[in-house]
Short mmCIF file of C-alpha atoms in Angstrom, two decimals:
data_model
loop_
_atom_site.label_atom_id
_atom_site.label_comp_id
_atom_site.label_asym_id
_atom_site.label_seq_id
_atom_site.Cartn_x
_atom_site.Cartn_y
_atom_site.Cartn_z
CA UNK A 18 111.28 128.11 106.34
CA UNK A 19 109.32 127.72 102.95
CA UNK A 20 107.13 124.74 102.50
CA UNK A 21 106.92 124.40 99.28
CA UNK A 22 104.28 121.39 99.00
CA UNK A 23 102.26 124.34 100.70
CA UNK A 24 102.93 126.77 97.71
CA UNK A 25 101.93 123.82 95.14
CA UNK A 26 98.91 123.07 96.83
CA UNK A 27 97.94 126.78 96.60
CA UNK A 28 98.45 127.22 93.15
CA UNK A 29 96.23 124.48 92.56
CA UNK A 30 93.41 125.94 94.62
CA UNK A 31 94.36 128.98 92.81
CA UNK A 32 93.64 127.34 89.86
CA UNK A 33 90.54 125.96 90.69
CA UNK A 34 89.65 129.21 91.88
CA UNK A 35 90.50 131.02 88.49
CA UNK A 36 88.82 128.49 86.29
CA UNK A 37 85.78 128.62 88.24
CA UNK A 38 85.75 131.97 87.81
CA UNK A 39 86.08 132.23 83.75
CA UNK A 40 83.38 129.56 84.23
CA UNK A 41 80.83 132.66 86.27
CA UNK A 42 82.53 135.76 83.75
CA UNK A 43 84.08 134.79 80.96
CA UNK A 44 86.58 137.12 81.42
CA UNK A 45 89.71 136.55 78.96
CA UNK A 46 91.60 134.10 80.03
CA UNK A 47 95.26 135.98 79.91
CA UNK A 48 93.48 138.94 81.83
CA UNK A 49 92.29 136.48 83.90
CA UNK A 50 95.56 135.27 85.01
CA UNK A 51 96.81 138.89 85.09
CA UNK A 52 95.04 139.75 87.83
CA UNK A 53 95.56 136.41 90.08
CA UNK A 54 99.46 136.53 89.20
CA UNK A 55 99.39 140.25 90.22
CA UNK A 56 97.69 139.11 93.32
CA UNK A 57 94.12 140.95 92.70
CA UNK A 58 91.91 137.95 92.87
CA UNK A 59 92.39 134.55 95.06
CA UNK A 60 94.92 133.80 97.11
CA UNK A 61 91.96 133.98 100.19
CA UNK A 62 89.78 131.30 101.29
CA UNK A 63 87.01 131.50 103.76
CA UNK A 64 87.16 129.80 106.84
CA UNK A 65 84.29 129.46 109.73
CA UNK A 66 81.37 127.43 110.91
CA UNK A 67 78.66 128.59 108.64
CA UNK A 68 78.02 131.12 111.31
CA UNK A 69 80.70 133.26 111.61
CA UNK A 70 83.05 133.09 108.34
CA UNK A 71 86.08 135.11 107.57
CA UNK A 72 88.45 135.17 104.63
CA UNK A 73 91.57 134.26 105.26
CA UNK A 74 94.98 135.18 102.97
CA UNK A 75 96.87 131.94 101.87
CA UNK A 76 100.32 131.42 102.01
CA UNK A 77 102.20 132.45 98.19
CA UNK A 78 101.61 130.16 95.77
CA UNK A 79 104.19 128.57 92.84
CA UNK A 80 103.04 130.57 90.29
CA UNK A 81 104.52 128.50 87.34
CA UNK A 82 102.29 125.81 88.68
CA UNK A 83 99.75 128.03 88.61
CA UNK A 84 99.91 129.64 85.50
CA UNK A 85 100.74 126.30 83.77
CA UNK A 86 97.69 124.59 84.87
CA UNK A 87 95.50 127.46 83.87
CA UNK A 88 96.94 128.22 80.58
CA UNK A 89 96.24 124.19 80.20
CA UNK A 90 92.73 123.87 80.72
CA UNK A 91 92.51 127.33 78.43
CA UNK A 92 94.34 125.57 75.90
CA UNK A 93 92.45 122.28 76.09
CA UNK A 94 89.38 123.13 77.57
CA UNK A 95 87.00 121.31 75.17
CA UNK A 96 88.95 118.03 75.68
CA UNK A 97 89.00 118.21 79.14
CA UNK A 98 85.06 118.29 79.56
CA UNK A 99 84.78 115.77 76.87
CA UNK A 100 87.39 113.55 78.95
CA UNK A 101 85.22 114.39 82.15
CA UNK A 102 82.52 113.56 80.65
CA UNK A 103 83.32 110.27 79.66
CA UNK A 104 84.90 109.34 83.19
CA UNK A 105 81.55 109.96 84.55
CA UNK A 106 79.11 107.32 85.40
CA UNK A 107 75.70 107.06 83.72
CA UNK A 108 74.01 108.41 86.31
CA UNK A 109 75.91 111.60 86.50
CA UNK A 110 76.08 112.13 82.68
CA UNK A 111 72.39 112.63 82.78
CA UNK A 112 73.31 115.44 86.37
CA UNK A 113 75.38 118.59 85.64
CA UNK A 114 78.45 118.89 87.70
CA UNK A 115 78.55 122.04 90.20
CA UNK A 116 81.13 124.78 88.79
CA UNK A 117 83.46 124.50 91.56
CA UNK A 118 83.66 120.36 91.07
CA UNK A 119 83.79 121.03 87.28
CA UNK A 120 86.37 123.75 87.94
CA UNK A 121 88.39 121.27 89.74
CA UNK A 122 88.42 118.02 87.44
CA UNK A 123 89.51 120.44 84.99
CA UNK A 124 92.89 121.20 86.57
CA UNK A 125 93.38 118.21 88.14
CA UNK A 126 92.96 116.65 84.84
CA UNK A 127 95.39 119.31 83.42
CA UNK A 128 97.71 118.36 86.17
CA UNK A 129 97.94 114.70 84.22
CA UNK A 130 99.90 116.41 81.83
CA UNK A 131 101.19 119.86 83.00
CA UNK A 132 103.23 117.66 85.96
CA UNK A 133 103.88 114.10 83.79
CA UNK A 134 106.88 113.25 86.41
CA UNK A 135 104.58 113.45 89.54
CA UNK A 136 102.82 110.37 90.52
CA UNK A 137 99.43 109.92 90.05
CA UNK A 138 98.21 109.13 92.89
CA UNK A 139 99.80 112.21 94.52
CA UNK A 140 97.48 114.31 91.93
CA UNK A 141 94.81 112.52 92.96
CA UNK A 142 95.14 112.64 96.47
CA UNK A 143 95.83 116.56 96.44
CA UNK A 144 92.32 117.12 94.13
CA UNK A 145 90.35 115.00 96.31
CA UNK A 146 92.00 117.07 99.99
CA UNK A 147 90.57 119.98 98.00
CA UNK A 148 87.59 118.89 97.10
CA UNK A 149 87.41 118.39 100.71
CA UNK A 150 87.94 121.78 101.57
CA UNK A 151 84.71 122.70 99.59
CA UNK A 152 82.71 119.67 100.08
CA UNK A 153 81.81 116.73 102.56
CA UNK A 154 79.80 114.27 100.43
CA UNK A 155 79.26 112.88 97.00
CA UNK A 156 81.20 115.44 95.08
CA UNK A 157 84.39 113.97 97.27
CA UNK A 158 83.43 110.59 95.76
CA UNK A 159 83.29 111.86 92.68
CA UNK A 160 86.23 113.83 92.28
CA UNK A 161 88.12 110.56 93.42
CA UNK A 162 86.53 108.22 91.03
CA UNK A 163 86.95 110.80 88.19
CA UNK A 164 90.43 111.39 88.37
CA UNK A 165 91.49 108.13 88.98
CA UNK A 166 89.48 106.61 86.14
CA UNK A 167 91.14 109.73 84.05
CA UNK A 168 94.92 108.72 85.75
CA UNK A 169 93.86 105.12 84.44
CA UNK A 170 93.44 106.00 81.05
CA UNK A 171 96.46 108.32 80.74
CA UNK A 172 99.01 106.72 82.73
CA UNK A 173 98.53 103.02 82.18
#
């Protein structure tokens, strides 16, 4: 049977994965989600102990969720750092954000409004679980207080 919380959560880390990596290339953006509709890039994440890693192929993602949440932060992509930016503490204005972590509060920031009828603590939650799954400190912290001061703003 299809879990299809399982596809969602994939096309998010999709989407994390493809804005991170316009964010490295610069590749066009519709080429760019060409090639991880079509299955070329993502869809793998790495799994191991630091010692011995292997990729590992994910289960199929929704790719309307996907594509929606990238096309948003391509759309919207100034506004979305500007909105990060100003969710940020003082302390971490004066820091610059890791990619990945900046790749992340984009779309789940674009998740606000791509997905208006899902709760916002769900978004939340699912960002931070990922944010997990690259990090085991601060940057957890972060992504929780960001979004939710973000979620705050936009939802009331």
């Amino acid at each position: 049977m299809e879990n299809k919380n399982q596809k969602y959560t994939n096309a998010r880390l999709m989407a994390v994965q493809a804005v991170y990596a316009h964010s490295q290339s610069d590749e066009d953006w519709n080429k760019l989600i060409s090639r991880f509709l079509l299955e070329e890039m993502g869809g793998t994440v790495i799994e191991g102990d630091g010692k011995a890693e292997k990729y590992v192929d994910l289960e199929p993602a929704d790719k309307e969720l996907f594509a929606s949440l990238v096309q948003y932060v391509r759309d919207n992509e100034d506004t979305i750092k500007e909105t990060i930016t100003a969710a940020l503490s003082d302390n971490l204005k004066k820091t610059s954000l890791n990619s990945v972590l900046e790749a992340l509060l984009k779309v789940g920031i674009a998740e606000f409004y791509v997905n208006e009828k899902l709760d916002a603590p769900i978004i939340i939650n699912e960002y931070v679980d990922l944010a997990r799954s690259f990090y085991e400190g601060a940057e957890v912290k972060i992504a929780n207080a960001v979004l939710d001061k973000v979620a705050k703003v936009l939802k009331g």
